[in-house]
One Martini backbone bead per residue (centre of mass of N, CA, C, O) as a GRO file, in nm:
protein
  485
    1UNK     BB    1   0.112   0.014   0.020
    2UNK     BB    2   0.081   0.376  -0.008
    3UNK     BB    3   0.161   0.652   0.100
    4UNK     BB    4   0.041   0.871   0.213
    5UNK     BB    5  -0.097   1.169   0.200
    6UNK     BB    6  -0.194   1.438   0.321
    7UNK     BB    7  -0.494   1.401   0.247
    8UNK     BB    8  -0.498   1.100   0.377
    9UNK     BB    9  -0.403   1.165   0.661
   10UNK     BB   10  -0.612   1.314   0.753
   11UNK     BB   11  -0.805   1.055   0.698
   12UNK     BB   12  -0.663   0.907   0.916
   13UNK     BB   13  -0.780   1.063   1.129
   14UNK     BB   14  -0.918   1.219   1.413
   15UNK     BB   15  -1.167   1.464   1.376
   16UNK     BB   16  -1.354   1.708   1.491
   17UNK     BB   17  -1.693   1.814   1.411
   18UNK     BB   18  -1.662   2.110   1.506
   19UNK     BB   19  -1.460   2.201   1.318
   20UNK     BB   20  -1.491   1.983   1.048
   21UNK     BB   21  -1.820   2.067   1.029
   22UNK     BB   22  -1.931   2.305   1.159
   23UNK     BB   23  -1.781   2.557   1.284
   24UNK     BB   24  -1.685   2.854   1.256
   25UNK     BB   25  -1.378   3.001   1.157
   26UNK     BB   26  -1.375   3.223   1.389
   27UNK     BB   27  -1.390   2.980   1.620
   28UNK     BB   28  -1.177   2.810   1.501
   29UNK     BB   29  -0.905   3.045   1.547
   30UNK     BB   30  -0.978   3.104   1.877
   31UNK     BB   31  -0.847   2.801   1.878
   32UNK     BB   32  -0.588   2.814   1.806
   33UNK     BB   33  -0.274   2.785   1.784
   34UNK     BB   34  -0.206   3.029   1.668
   35UNK     BB   35  -0.363   3.218   1.861
   36UNK     BB   36  -0.194   3.113   2.082
   37UNK     BB   37   0.090   3.170   1.971
   38UNK     BB   38   0.053   3.471   1.924
   39UNK     BB   39   0.006   3.559   2.209
   40UNK     BB   40   0.206   3.481   2.359
   41UNK     BB   41   0.392   3.707   2.205
   42UNK     BB   42   0.267   3.936   2.332
   43UNK     BB   43   0.296   3.912   2.620
   44UNK     BB   44   0.570   3.942   2.602
   45UNK     BB   45   0.558   4.222   2.460
   46UNK     BB   46   0.419   4.364   2.691
   47UNK     BB   47   0.624   4.294   2.921
   48UNK     BB   48   0.865   4.449   2.812
   49UNK     BB   49   0.741   4.731   2.752
   50UNK     BB   50   0.708   4.791   3.054
   51UNK     BB   51   0.953   4.677   3.180
   52UNK     BB   52   1.106   4.938   3.032
   53UNK     BB   53   0.968   5.194   3.096
   54UNK     BB   54   1.034   5.101   3.440
   55UNK     BB   55   1.338   5.102   3.387
   56UNK     BB   56   1.451   4.821   3.254
   57UNK     BB   57   1.678   4.656   3.060
   58UNK     BB   58   1.577   4.772   2.769
   59UNK     BB   59   1.542   4.825   2.446
   60UNK     BB   60   1.421   4.885   2.121
   61UNK     BB   61   1.540   4.678   1.966
   62UNK     BB   62   1.405   4.435   2.105
   63UNK     BB   63   1.123   4.520   2.059
   64UNK     BB   64   1.132   4.501   1.759
   65UNK     BB   65   1.188   4.231   1.697
   66UNK     BB   66   0.971   4.101   1.829
   67UNK     BB   67   0.737   4.266   1.643
   68UNK     BB   68   0.855   4.114   1.392
   69UNK     BB   69   0.790   3.809   1.498
   70UNK     BB   70   0.502   3.727   1.622
   71UNK     BB   71   0.441   3.543   1.316
   72UNK     BB   72   0.701   3.388   1.345
   73UNK     BB   73   0.618   3.045   1.355
   74UNK     BB   74   0.781   2.760   1.461
   75UNK     BB   75   0.585   2.441   1.460
   76UNK     BB   76   0.857   2.238   1.428
   77UNK     BB   77   1.024   2.361   1.678
   78UNK     BB   78   0.849   2.330   1.909
   79UNK     BB   79   0.776   2.059   1.889
   80UNK     BB   80   1.107   1.975   1.924
   81UNK     BB   81   1.103   2.129   2.210
   82UNK     BB   82   0.847   1.951   2.349
   83UNK     BB   83   1.019   1.679   2.314
   84UNK     BB   84   1.256   1.730   2.501
   85UNK     BB   85   1.125   1.945   2.751
   86UNK     BB   86   0.816   1.881   2.840
   87UNK     BB   87   0.741   2.231   2.752
   88UNK     BB   88   0.559   2.454   2.586
   89UNK     BB   89   0.649   2.704   2.681
   90UNK     BB   90   0.963   2.684   2.668
   91UNK     BB   91   0.968   2.610   2.381
   92UNK     BB   92   0.842   2.892   2.306
   93UNK     BB   93   1.119   3.039   2.414
   94UNK     BB   94   1.311   2.939   2.206
   95UNK     BB   95   1.193   2.996   1.937
   96UNK     BB   96   1.145   3.328   2.017
   97UNK     BB   97   1.487   3.342   2.020
   98UNK     BB   98   1.570   3.248   1.770
   99UNK     BB   99   1.397   3.508   1.602
  100UNK     BB  100   1.564   3.694   1.894
  101UNK     BB  101   1.855   3.717   1.975
  102UNK     BB  102   1.838   4.000   2.138
  103UNK     BB  103   1.587   3.922   2.302
  104UNK     BB  104   1.618   3.664   2.475
  105UNK     BB  105   1.674   3.746   2.761
  106UNK     BB  106   1.400   3.879   2.821
  107UNK     BB  107   1.227   3.649   2.766
  108UNK     BB  108   0.982   3.595   3.039
  109UNK     BB  109   1.067   3.813   3.241
  110UNK     BB  110   0.919   3.718   3.558
  111UNK     BB  111   0.793   3.470   3.423
  112UNK     BB  112   0.519   3.245   3.424
  113UNK     BB  113   0.363   3.045   3.255
  114UNK     BB  114   0.070   3.144   3.364
  115UNK     BB  115   0.119   3.423   3.206
  116UNK     BB  116   0.021   3.294   2.921
  117UNK     BB  117  -0.180   3.098   2.971
  118UNK     BB  118  -0.392   3.241   3.119
  119UNK     BB  119  -0.406   3.506   2.953
  120UNK     BB  120  -0.520   3.346   2.688
  121UNK     BB  121  -0.750   3.258   2.758
  122UNK     BB  122  -0.914   3.542   2.863
  123UNK     BB  123  -0.896   3.631   2.543
  124UNK     BB  124  -1.048   3.376   2.444
  125UNK     BB  125  -1.294   3.420   2.618
  126UNK     BB  126  -1.362   3.672   2.518
  127UNK     BB  127  -1.357   3.644   2.198
  128UNK     BB  128  -1.606   3.422   2.221
  129UNK     BB  129  -1.817   3.626   2.303
  130UNK     BB  130  -1.791   3.855   2.053
  131UNK     BB  131  -1.881   3.593   1.832
  132UNK     BB  132  -2.179   3.531   2.032
  133UNK     BB  133  -2.355   3.791   2.060
  134UNK     BB  134  -2.445   3.836   1.748
  135UNK     BB  135  -2.570   3.556   1.678
  136UNK     BB  136  -2.786   3.565   1.899
  137UNK     BB  137  -2.915   3.884   1.822
  138UNK     BB  138  -3.000   3.707   1.537
  139UNK     BB  139  -3.181   3.530   1.665
  140UNK     BB  140  -3.383   3.699   1.794
  141UNK     BB  141  -3.441   3.901   1.540
  142UNK     BB  142  -3.605   3.695   1.392
  143UNK     BB  143  -3.814   3.608   1.577
  144UNK     BB  144  -3.922   3.832   1.579
  145UNK     BB  145  -4.013   3.912   1.364
  146UNK     BB  146  -4.192   3.636   1.364
  147UNK     BB  147  -4.366   3.752   1.583
  148UNK     BB  148  -4.504   3.985   1.441
  149UNK     BB  149  -4.627   3.851   1.227
  150UNK     BB  150  -4.780   3.606   1.406
  151UNK     BB  151  -4.936   3.752   1.675
  152UNK     BB  152  -5.240   3.713   1.601
  153UNK     BB  153  -5.211   3.428   1.534
  154UNK     BB  154  -5.388   3.136   1.647
  155UNK     BB  155  -5.347   2.894   1.870
  156UNK     BB  156  -5.273   2.605   2.015
  157UNK     BB  157  -5.253   2.537   2.315
  158UNK     BB  158  -4.989   2.370   2.588
  159UNK     BB  159  -5.030   2.148   2.863
  160UNK     BB  160  -4.891   1.877   2.896
  161UNK     BB  161  -4.949   1.815   2.589
  162UNK     BB  162  -5.236   1.961   2.592
  163UNK     BB  163  -5.506   2.104   2.560
  164UNK     BB  164  -5.563   2.433   2.573
  165UNK     BB  165  -5.560   2.752   2.558
  166UNK     BB  166  -5.536   3.016   2.365
  167UNK     BB  167  -5.301   3.177   2.176
  168UNK     BB  168  -4.999   3.236   1.946
  169UNK     BB  169  -4.730   3.255   1.741
  170UNK     BB  170  -4.612   3.512   1.875
  171UNK     BB  171  -4.639   3.406   2.198
  172UNK     BB  172  -4.436   3.173   2.176
  173UNK     BB  173  -4.187   3.289   2.050
  174UNK     BB  174  -4.179   3.470   2.316
  175UNK     BB  175  -4.075   3.308   2.486
  176UNK     BB  176  -3.798   3.223   2.330
  177UNK     BB  177  -3.707   3.501   2.353
  178UNK     BB  178  -3.655   3.534   2.622
  179UNK     BB  179  -3.449   3.350   2.725
  180UNK     BB  180  -3.244   3.453   2.506
  181UNK     BB  181  -3.217   3.717   2.661
  182UNK     BB  182  -3.111   3.620   2.927
  183UNK     BB  183  -2.846   3.467   2.754
  184UNK     BB  184  -2.734   3.778   2.666
  185UNK     BB  185  -2.713   3.903   2.970
  186UNK     BB  186  -2.510   3.689   3.065
  187UNK     BB  187  -2.291   3.693   2.890
  188UNK     BB  188  -2.224   3.975   2.907
  189UNK     BB  189  -2.148   3.923   3.206
  190UNK     BB  190  -1.940   3.746   3.178
  191UNK     BB  191  -1.735   3.903   3.007
  192UNK     BB  192  -1.702   4.158   3.176
  193UNK     BB  193  -1.608   3.980   3.450
  194UNK     BB  194  -1.350   3.956   3.297
  195UNK     BB  195  -1.032   3.921   3.388
  196UNK     BB  196  -0.677   3.965   3.451
  197UNK     BB  197  -0.419   3.818   3.584
  198UNK     BB  198  -0.115   3.928   3.473
  199UNK     BB  199   0.142   3.986   3.706
  200UNK     BB  200   0.199   3.719   3.983
  201UNK     BB  201   0.382   3.465   3.937
  202UNK     BB  202   0.410   3.136   4.071
  203UNK     BB  203   0.216   3.235   4.355
  204UNK     BB  204   0.104   3.538   4.304
  205UNK     BB  205   0.319   3.727   4.470
  206UNK     BB  206   0.517   3.892   4.293
  207UNK     BB  207   0.852   3.789   4.369
  208UNK     BB  208   0.991   3.872   4.095
  209UNK     BB  209   0.941   4.129   4.045
  210UNK     BB  210   1.029   4.284   4.303
  211UNK     BB  211   1.313   4.234   4.223
  212UNK     BB  212   1.353   4.352   3.955
  213UNK     BB  213   1.245   4.679   4.103
  214UNK     BB  214   1.390   4.662   4.407
  215UNK     BB  215   1.101   4.662   4.628
  216UNK     BB  216   0.909   4.807   4.441
  217UNK     BB  217   0.581   4.819   4.454
  218UNK     BB  218   0.459   5.058   4.246
  219UNK     BB  219   0.612   4.889   3.989
  220UNK     BB  220   0.458   4.639   3.997
  221UNK     BB  221   0.150   4.776   3.998
  222UNK     BB  222   0.241   4.944   3.729
  223UNK     BB  223   0.246   4.678   3.551
  224UNK     BB  224  -0.008   4.508   3.581
  225UNK     BB  225  -0.168   4.753   3.465
  226UNK     BB  226  -0.014   4.747   3.175
  227UNK     BB  227  -0.081   4.480   3.059
  228UNK     BB  228  -0.389   4.496   3.084
  229UNK     BB  229  -0.415   4.756   2.899
  230UNK     BB  230  -0.295   4.583   2.649
  231UNK     BB  231  -0.488   4.363   2.625
  232UNK     BB  232  -0.808   4.477   2.710
  233UNK     BB  233  -0.843   4.539   3.050
  234UNK     BB  234  -0.934   4.689   3.290
  235UNK     BB  235  -0.895   4.424   3.495
  236UNK     BB  236  -0.757   4.251   3.751
  237UNK     BB  237  -0.668   4.044   3.959
  238UNK     BB  238  -0.570   4.043   4.282
  239UNK     BB  239  -0.590   3.758   4.312
  240UNK     BB  240  -0.355   3.473   4.272
  241UNK     BB  241  -0.233   3.196   4.209
  242UNK     BB  242  -0.091   3.052   3.962
  243UNK     BB  243  -0.376   3.104   3.908
  244UNK     BB  244  -0.698   3.153   3.815
  245UNK     BB  245  -0.952   3.100   3.911
  246UNK     BB  246  -1.155   2.823   3.840
  247UNK     BB  247  -1.453   2.989   3.892
  248UNK     BB  248  -1.435   3.110   3.612
  249UNK     BB  249  -1.527   2.850   3.431
  250UNK     BB  250  -1.793   2.833   3.556
  251UNK     BB  251  -1.913   3.121   3.452
  252UNK     BB  252  -1.876   3.047   3.156
  253UNK     BB  253  -1.999   2.741   3.157
  254UNK     BB  254  -2.282   2.806   3.230
  255UNK     BB  255  -2.399   3.012   3.023
  256UNK     BB  256  -2.392   2.833   2.831
  257UNK     BB  257  -2.568   2.610   2.907
  258UNK     BB  258  -2.822   2.769   2.919
  259UNK     BB  259  -2.826   2.819   2.624
  260UNK     BB  260  -2.886   2.535   2.568
  261UNK     BB  261  -3.146   2.476   2.687
  262UNK     BB  262  -3.284   2.706   2.500
  263UNK     BB  263  -3.240   2.589   2.232
  264UNK     BB  264  -3.368   2.281   2.326
  265UNK     BB  265  -3.647   2.361   2.353
  266UNK     BB  266  -3.696   2.560   2.103
  267UNK     BB  267  -3.663   2.266   1.899
  268UNK     BB  268  -3.866   2.064   2.022
  269UNK     BB  269  -4.091   2.229   1.979
  270UNK     BB  270  -4.033   2.222   1.667
  271UNK     BB  271  -4.041   1.899   1.613
  272UNK     BB  272  -4.305   1.905   1.739
  273UNK     BB  273  -4.492   2.122   1.513
  274UNK     BB  274  -4.400   1.911   1.298
  275UNK     BB  275  -4.581   1.689   1.372
  276UNK     BB  276  -4.786   1.822   1.371
  277UNK     BB  277  -4.808   2.073   1.083
  278UNK     BB  278  -4.766   2.351   1.161
  279UNK     BB  279  -4.426   2.390   1.182
  280UNK     BB  280  -4.116   2.437   0.968
  281UNK     BB  281  -3.841   2.376   0.897
  282UNK     BB  282  -3.611   2.405   0.664
  283UNK     BB  283  -3.642   2.285   0.313
  284UNK     BB  284  -3.506   2.225   0.083
  285UNK     BB  285  -3.518   2.068  -0.212
  286UNK     BB  286  -3.272   1.842  -0.235
  287UNK     BB  287  -3.362   1.739   0.043
  288UNK     BB  288  -3.346   1.463   0.250
  289UNK     BB  289  -3.511   1.264   0.508
  290UNK     BB  290  -3.490   0.961   0.390
  291UNK     BB  291  -3.370   0.678   0.236
  292UNK     BB  292  -3.665   0.499   0.275
  293UNK     BB  293  -3.872   0.782   0.319
  294UNK     BB  294  -3.933   1.030   0.075
  295UNK     BB  295  -4.151   1.204   0.258
  296UNK     BB  296  -3.962   1.324   0.479
  297UNK     BB  297  -3.945   1.593   0.708
  298UNK     BB  298  -3.691   1.640   0.874
  299UNK     BB  299  -3.566   1.815   1.150
  300UNK     BB  300  -3.215   1.851   1.156
  301UNK     BB  301  -3.157   2.096   1.267
  302UNK     BB  302  -3.287   2.069   1.534
  303UNK     BB  303  -3.170   1.789   1.616
  304UNK     BB  304  -2.899   1.913   1.639
  305UNK     BB  305  -2.927   2.105   1.846
  306UNK     BB  306  -3.026   1.938   2.074
  307UNK     BB  307  -2.751   1.732   2.040
  308UNK     BB  308  -2.537   1.990   2.096
  309UNK     BB  309  -2.667   2.086   2.356
  310UNK     BB  310  -2.626   1.855   2.545
  311UNK     BB  311  -2.313   1.893   2.510
  312UNK     BB  312  -2.313   2.177   2.660
  313UNK     BB  313  -2.458   2.113   2.928
  314UNK     BB  314  -2.214   1.878   3.039
  315UNK     BB  315  -1.947   2.102   3.028
  316UNK     BB  316  -1.959   2.212   3.352
  317UNK     BB  317  -1.851   1.973   3.503
  318UNK     BB  318  -1.552   2.028   3.442
  319UNK     BB  319  -1.508   2.290   3.658
  320UNK     BB  320  -1.647   2.182   3.914
  321UNK     BB  321  -1.454   1.969   3.970
  322UNK     BB  322  -1.168   2.142   3.921
  323UNK     BB  323  -1.214   2.338   4.147
  324UNK     BB  324  -1.250   2.126   4.352
  325UNK     BB  325  -0.905   2.029   4.311
  326UNK     BB  326  -0.724   2.309   4.368
  327UNK     BB  327  -0.462   2.291   4.539
  328UNK     BB  328  -0.414   2.573   4.658
  329UNK     BB  329  -0.242   2.769   4.406
  330UNK     BB  330  -0.218   2.437   4.216
  331UNK     BB  331  -0.275   2.216   3.970
  332UNK     BB  332  -0.257   2.017   3.665
  333UNK     BB  333  -0.536   1.835   3.639
  334UNK     BB  334  -0.645   2.097   3.444
  335UNK     BB  335  -0.553   2.104   3.188
  336UNK     BB  336  -0.639   1.919   2.966
  337UNK     BB  337  -0.925   1.949   3.040
  338UNK     BB  338  -0.968   2.249   2.926
  339UNK     BB  339  -0.857   2.191   2.638
  340UNK     BB  340  -1.157   2.079   2.577
  341UNK     BB  341  -1.394   2.235   2.713
  342UNK     BB  342  -1.314   2.558   2.633
  343UNK     BB  343  -1.380   2.507   2.358
  344UNK     BB  344  -1.647   2.317   2.299
  345UNK     BB  345  -1.826   2.544   2.414
  346UNK     BB  346  -1.820   2.747   2.214
  347UNK     BB  347  -1.824   2.578   1.939
  348UNK     BB  348  -2.105   2.439   2.004
  349UNK     BB  349  -2.264   2.748   2.044
  350UNK     BB  350  -2.192   2.834   1.800
  351UNK     BB  351  -2.322   2.617   1.583
  352UNK     BB  352  -2.607   2.631   1.697
  353UNK     BB  353  -2.647   2.955   1.641
  354UNK     BB  354  -2.663   2.903   1.373
  355UNK     BB  355  -2.867   2.685   1.318
  356UNK     BB  356  -3.092   2.877   1.453
  357UNK     BB  357  -3.099   3.056   1.255
  358UNK     BB  358  -3.151   2.950   0.997
  359UNK     BB  359  -3.431   2.840   1.107
  360UNK     BB  360  -3.585   3.132   1.156
  361UNK     BB  361  -3.551   3.234   0.835
  362UNK     BB  362  -3.743   2.963   0.748
  363UNK     BB  363  -3.979   2.925   0.863
  364UNK     BB  364  -4.284   2.742   0.835
  365UNK     BB  365  -4.650   2.801   0.808
  366UNK     BB  366  -4.978   2.642   0.894
  367UNK     BB  367  -5.276   2.731   0.925
  368UNK     BB  368  -5.466   2.510   0.834
  369UNK     BB  369  -5.386   2.344   1.037
  370UNK     BB  370  -5.438   2.520   1.287
  371UNK     BB  371  -5.734   2.555   1.272
  372UNK     BB  372  -5.822   2.243   1.264
  373UNK     BB  373  -5.729   2.215   1.528
  374UNK     BB  374  -5.926   2.434   1.695
  375UNK     BB  375  -6.186   2.294   1.574
  376UNK     BB  376  -6.130   2.051   1.717
  377UNK     BB  377  -6.144   2.214   2.027
  378UNK     BB  378  -6.299   2.495   2.095
  379UNK     BB  379  -6.599   2.403   2.179
  380UNK     BB  380  -6.549   2.320   2.453
  381UNK     BB  381  -6.393   2.617   2.530
  382UNK     BB  382  -6.680   2.747   2.463
  383UNK     BB  383  -6.895   2.628   2.687
  384UNK     BB  384  -6.899   2.875   2.842
  385UNK     BB  385  -7.026   3.101   2.697
  386UNK     BB  386  -7.276   2.952   2.578
  387UNK     BB  387  -7.371   2.978   2.887
  388UNK     BB  388  -7.388   3.288   2.914
  389UNK     BB  389  -7.560   3.333   2.677
  390UNK     BB  390  -7.821   3.185   2.784
  391UNK     BB  391  -7.852   3.355   3.034
  392UNK     BB  392  -7.911   3.621   2.896
  393UNK     BB  393  -8.143   3.495   2.718
  394UNK     BB  394  -8.284   3.308   2.992
  395UNK     BB  395  -8.179   3.114   3.093
  396UNK     BB  396  -8.040   2.817   3.265
  397UNK     BB  397  -7.756   2.710   3.375
  398UNK     BB  398  -7.810   2.400   3.476
  399UNK     BB  399  -7.933   2.323   3.228
  400UNK     BB  400  -7.707   2.409   3.037
  401UNK     BB  401  -7.489   2.262   3.174
  402UNK     BB  402  -7.660   1.963   3.103
  403UNK     BB  403  -7.650   1.967   2.788
  404UNK     BB  404  -7.312   2.014   2.743
  405UNK     BB  405  -7.269   1.731   2.883
  406UNK     BB  406  -7.433   1.554   2.659
  407UNK     BB  407  -7.283   1.672   2.415
  408UNK     BB  408  -6.977   1.643   2.471
  409UNK     BB  409  -6.970   1.338   2.503
  410UNK     BB  410  -7.050   1.269   2.232
  411UNK     BB  411  -6.849   1.389   2.089
  412UNK     BB  412  -6.607   1.260   2.225
  413UNK     BB  413  -6.693   0.971   2.104
  414UNK     BB  414  -6.648   1.026   1.813
  415UNK     BB  415  -6.309   1.142   1.824
  416UNK     BB  416  -6.219   0.850   1.995
  417UNK     BB  417  -6.402   0.594   1.863
  418UNK     BB  418  -6.404   0.669   1.619
  419UNK     BB  419  -6.254   0.935   1.446
  420UNK     BB  420  -6.371   1.190   1.401
  421UNK     BB  421  -6.533   1.507   1.437
  422UNK     BB  422  -6.606   1.771   1.595
  423UNK     BB  423  -6.965   1.774   1.667
  424UNK     BB  424  -7.081   1.992   1.896
  425UNK     BB  425  -7.198   2.240   1.704
  426UNK     BB  426  -7.359   2.041   1.542
  427UNK     BB  427  -7.559   1.965   1.839
  428UNK     BB  428  -7.654   2.253   1.905
  429UNK     BB  429  -7.799   2.323   1.664
  430UNK     BB  430  -7.984   2.065   1.683
  431UNK     BB  431  -8.074   2.221   1.940
  432UNK     BB  432  -8.354   2.403   2.025
  433UNK     BB  433  -8.250   2.519   2.342
  434UNK     BB  434  -8.034   2.703   2.145
  435UNK     BB  435  -8.198   2.927   1.963
  436UNK     BB  436  -8.137   3.186   2.073
  437UNK     BB  437  -7.795   3.101   2.007
  438UNK     BB  438  -7.737   3.052   1.686
  439UNK     BB  439  -7.647   3.359   1.561
  440UNK     BB  440  -7.380   3.357   1.770
  441UNK     BB  441  -7.143   3.115   1.738
  442UNK     BB  442  -6.962   3.246   1.571
  443UNK     BB  443  -6.865   3.461   1.750
  444UNK     BB  444  -6.804   3.264   1.990
  445UNK     BB  445  -6.585   3.109   1.795
  446UNK     BB  446  -6.341   3.296   1.781
  447UNK     BB  447  -6.056   3.272   1.846
  448UNK     BB  448  -5.939   3.591   1.887
  449UNK     BB  449  -6.147   3.565   2.188
  450UNK     BB  450  -5.900   3.334   2.328
  451UNK     BB  451  -5.637   3.522   2.297
  452UNK     BB  452  -5.649   3.786   2.454
  453UNK     BB  453  -5.323   3.963   2.495
  454UNK     BB  454  -5.122   3.877   2.327
  455UNK     BB  455  -5.050   4.058   2.101
  456UNK     BB  456  -5.004   4.300   2.333
  457UNK     BB  457  -4.769   4.149   2.422
  458UNK     BB  458  -4.594   4.131   2.146
  459UNK     BB  459  -4.551   4.400   2.140
  460UNK     BB  460  -4.435   4.516   2.359
  461UNK     BB  461  -4.186   4.335   2.421
  462UNK     BB  462  -4.049   4.414   2.189
  463UNK     BB  463  -4.017   4.688   2.226
  464UNK     BB  464  -3.901   4.739   2.522
  465UNK     BB  465  -3.725   4.429   2.541
  466UNK     BB  466  -3.541   4.366   2.264
  467UNK     BB  467  -3.479   4.601   2.075
  468UNK     BB  468  -3.293   4.751   2.278
  469UNK     BB  469  -3.107   4.490   2.327
  470UNK     BB  470  -2.984   4.525   1.991
  471UNK     BB  471  -2.827   4.788   1.941
  472UNK     BB  472  -2.548   4.672   1.996
  473UNK     BB  473  -2.623   4.475   1.719
  474UNK     BB  474  -2.686   4.624   1.443
  475UNK     BB  475  -2.409   4.607   1.264
  476UNK     BB  476  -2.420   4.274   1.288
  477UNK     BB  477  -2.676   4.114   1.141
  478UNK     BB  478  -2.663   4.090   0.839
  479UNK     BB  479  -2.727   3.803   0.671
  480UNK     BB  480  -2.812   3.522   0.575
  481UNK     BB  481  -2.745   3.156   0.660
  482UNK     BB  482  -2.549   2.880   0.560
  483UNK     BB  483  -2.521   2.579   0.567
  484UNK     BB  484  -2.261   2.344   0.507
  485UNK     BB  485  -2.437   2.075   0.623
   0.00000   0.00000   0.00000
């Protein structure tokens, strides 16, 4: 068998479908090796620049050499160094020093591995939120347009997945939107709560930097402030161990898990509505629903969202357990775990938001099916209205109640035992007892009279809560999204 080429070799190895099949290029890059190690070099540059400005003997030539080689990364050399040293940070210190011989002596000066490791993670988490937030805003915007369009369309409500009072298609959509607005607020808060680890040294005491600045505490504090600002953060954690507290990771993944729960609920509703043939997700002209049953229109996008959302919801267990076993200033059993769960959480959230945007941009409503289902259930819901109308026409409530009880049970038997349509209203029309209100029956059965303030609630909710929350993202609303697969 011939030796595989580069393409065949790649196909012979497992690749995470989160990257190879689903996630956006932007989110994939955010967790890439190039982003990670390029950020390490920038952090070393920030540190050197700040140390120089505070009086350490670092030259302009050394700074310029570092600046010129920020993205000149020899990944093959770094891999060989790591294999030899068994230390990823030192491998990249050596690799950076190789292309910056003049600056070699001051790269990583006073720092520990977590200076680049943890600070890069915090930058990547922040940037990940900045990628997710506009996507979430776009989903909310698309669903808000849908809710507005169908604010007045009556539909059968369900509690316990049993027929209940009517609502409207738009009002039900607002239940989805409200959850997503909570997620938008939570993601913003989690992003804004992130702080920088800064320059804290091996156990968080800043001892190495205090030594570099010959006991000058004010310069150590200023160094921390300068590097934090260069990295784009307003604040750094005042105290750390060797790492920033792993409770931060819990906060980050908790809000993403909550987003997963919201999207799972939304897409489950859509899947149930697809079964009822009331609403469908987009279905392309040449799309195949089943290899064996050509007629099927499976809600595969919603199923994908539910499938991946379940994975997203479970990932928060990792940082919960990691934070609980970080002995004293740190242990290294967090490292391998965090490489997986942090990246996967953001990649998964990215995928389900893109998929839900695609769904929300092409939802199809079938009003005639919705109307037929209402006709099946509305007669029973209208019984109280009929009783009240008969009382106003001079009838006795108890007599009327008994008449309706008998007729409704007869109609229910036709539906359940014979598989027929609900003929309750036909029975009322045929009974002379109800002749005083026969002309009112049409108005008594108008579905819009059973939806309460649903249309008004939709309008008020969208105007006062939803649209204002989207204002910061107006310039990033973009066009429609197509799924690669």
